[in-house]
Amino acid sequence: MNRKRIVSIMAGIMAALMLLGLLLGLFAGSVSAANDKQSSSEIKQEIEALEKENEKMEQALNDLKNDINTNLNEIDGIMERKNLVEQQISLLNSQIRNANEQIAAYALLIADKQAELDTAEAYLKKLNEQNKERIRAMEEGRQYSYWSILIQARSLSDLLDRLNMVQEIAMSDQHRLEQMDAAAKKVAEAKDALVAERAALEASKEGLALKQQEQNAKKEEVAELLNQLIAKGDELDAKKEQFEKDLADAEQKLAELEHDYEVAIDREEEEKRLNQYLSSNGGGVNTDAEGRKWVIPCHYTRISSRFGPRPDPFTGKPGAYHKGLDLASPCYMRDDGTTGSPIYATRGGVVIRAGWGDSEGWYVTIDHGDGFRSIYMHMCCRPFVTEGQTVYAGDVIGCIGTTGSSTGNHLHFGISYNGTYVNPAKHIGIG
């Protein structure tokens, strides 16, 4: 694989990751600024800017994916090389098997040639022994030559007989010598053949050793290619995974910023409603010890009952416990459905109850989303809001009345925190 190409690709990936780091820095700074209670318009501008930056990040990711695809093509090239080398290994295995079979065949052939040589040498040895016996016999008989046999003839007929005998002996000796010469040649040929076969065997063994060395080298090459594939795949997967994770984190930060934007919109809307409430002669706003703003829920003439222990308002018996503030005020319900004695939402939130209760009369409960809930009882008529509706601090939610278990026109106003009623006076600043 082209090393320069790999370096170039890796440099491109690192550049994309550096761009991601820069964009994430922008995200971090913007979210931090949003937490300093910026206005919705300021946050909106930053969101739009970040969305553009996010598009750049998406492009950077696409560029990375293109780089990865390029690398994948090179990985395919490595795979093709690996497959080719494995095919070469397969062919070498076949050649090695063939060489082993040749060695086995040569071993059998050498064994046959050795047996043939042994037979030829045994036969030549036998002929040599016979020839020695013949020479020894001639020496013992003082027959040193064919002429000495002929000279010893006593008559012509004896000479003729001896001449015939000499011819027979000569023919026998000639035949023996020819046999010995043929046997010697056969021994020599067998030796030459054996030497040749052994040389071929050694050549086959050397060829086998070379093939095995070549095979080992090819196996090492395959292992190296495989390591390259694994390393390159791991590297690209890790960089892609990290890039996508960082991009997901950036998108999460953008989502958080958008949430801050929505919160800012709600906060600005609530401030707007508060200002409207105050400009319409509302009952006033109090900030509690934790910095939360609370609207005084109605105009009242007096506090008719405070939070805490009190006698039962109907029987006068002690031991009752009042879970809110009773703010007394006349009921001014108009014929057109509007009221001159409005009840205000003390803070923004979601209406979770808006209806009738035998003890509460017409009443409303608002969940403020931070563990606090507020309750408004004894309205003169059906509440002006419905369950599930979002309200803001200062919104008119009903009219003061005396429905349910009540001894006169007033607003029973209660506050609970995580399910436990607390003294409302601490939050709205009265009483």
PDB file of C-alpha atoms in Angstrom, residues 12-24 53-65 67-68 235-251:
ATOM      1  CA  GLY A  12      -7.216  14.758   6.438  1.00  0.00           C
ATOM      2  CA  ILE A  13      -8.928  12.909   9.265  1.00  0.00           C
ATOM      3  CA  MET A  14      -6.897  14.760  11.889  1.00  0.00           C
ATOM      4  CA  ALA A  15      -7.769  18.074  10.237  1.00  0.00           C
ATOM      5  CA  ALA A  16     -11.461  17.175  10.395  1.00  0.00           C
ATOM      6  CA  LEU A  17     -11.123  16.290  14.062  1.00  0.00           C
ATOM      7  CA  MET A  18      -9.355  19.616  14.751  1.00  0.00           C
ATOM      8  CA  LEU A  19     -12.267  21.401  13.087  1.00  0.00           C
ATOM      9  CA  LEU A  20     -14.648  19.446  15.281  1.00  0.00           C
ATOM     10  CA  GLY A  21     -12.739  20.544  18.389  1.00  0.00           C
ATOM     11  CA  LEU A  22     -13.010  24.172  17.311  1.00  0.00           C
ATOM     12  CA  LEU A  23     -16.739  23.877  16.728  1.00  0.00           C
ATOM     13  CA  LEU A  24     -17.237  22.167  20.057  1.00  0.00           C
ATOM     14  CA  GLU A  53     -21.465  25.539  12.328  1.00  0.00           C
ATOM     15  CA  ASN A  54     -23.266  22.239  12.735  1.00  0.00           C
ATOM     16  CA  GLU A  55     -23.680  22.080   8.962  1.00  0.00           C
ATOM     17  CA  LYS A  56     -19.916  22.514   8.645  1.00  0.00           C
ATOM     18  CA  MET A  57     -19.443  19.677  11.109  1.00  0.00           C
ATOM     19  CA  GLU A  58     -21.787  17.502   9.081  1.00  0.00           C
ATOM     20  CA  GLN A  59     -19.724  18.311   5.994  1.00  0.00           C
ATOM     21  CA  ALA A  60     -16.555  17.474   7.909  1.00  0.00           C
ATOM     22  CA  LEU A  61     -18.092  14.127   8.830  1.00  0.00           C
ATOM     23  CA  ASN A  62     -19.026  13.497   5.208  1.00  0.00           C
ATOM     24  CA  ASP A  63     -15.448  14.310   4.206  1.00  0.00           C
ATOM     25  CA  LEU A  64     -14.248  11.831   6.810  1.00  0.00           C
ATOM     26  CA  LYS A  65     -16.612   9.217   5.428  1.00  0.00           C
ATOM     27  CA  ASP A  67     -11.719   9.412   3.304  1.00  0.00           C
ATOM     28  CA  ILE A  68     -12.833   6.186   4.919  1.00  0.00           C
ATOM     29  CA  GLU A 235      -7.854   3.020  13.271  1.00  0.00           C
ATOM     30  CA  LEU A 236     -10.559   4.155  10.889  1.00  0.00           C
ATOM     31  CA  ASP A 237     -13.369   2.740  13.010  1.00  0.00           C
ATOM     32  CA  ALA A 238     -11.992   4.437  16.115  1.00  0.00           C
ATOM     33  CA  LYS A 239     -11.668   7.802  14.399  1.00  0.00           C
ATOM     34  CA  LYS A 240     -15.107   7.547  12.829  1.00  0.00           C
ATOM     35  CA  GLU A 241     -16.668   6.439  16.116  1.00  0.00           C
ATOM     36  CA  GLN A 242     -14.980   9.272  18.016  1.00  0.00           C
ATOM     37  CA  PHE A 243     -15.971  11.818  15.389  1.00  0.00           C
ATOM     38  CA  GLU A 244     -19.608  10.706  15.428  1.00  0.00           C
ATOM     39  CA  LYS A 245     -19.612  10.713  19.222  1.00  0.00           C
ATOM     40  CA  ASP A 246     -18.239  14.248  19.295  1.00  0.00           C
ATOM     41  CA  LEU A 247     -20.798  15.290  16.716  1.00  0.00           C
ATOM     42  CA  ALA A 248     -23.587  13.727  18.790  1.00  0.00           C
ATOM     43  CA  ASP A 249     -22.284  15.586  21.858  1.00  0.00           C
ATOM     44  CA  ALA A 250     -22.313  18.803  19.871  1.00  0.00           C
ATOM     45  CA  GLU A 251     -25.878  18.165  18.733  1.00  0.00           C
TER      46      GLU A 251
END
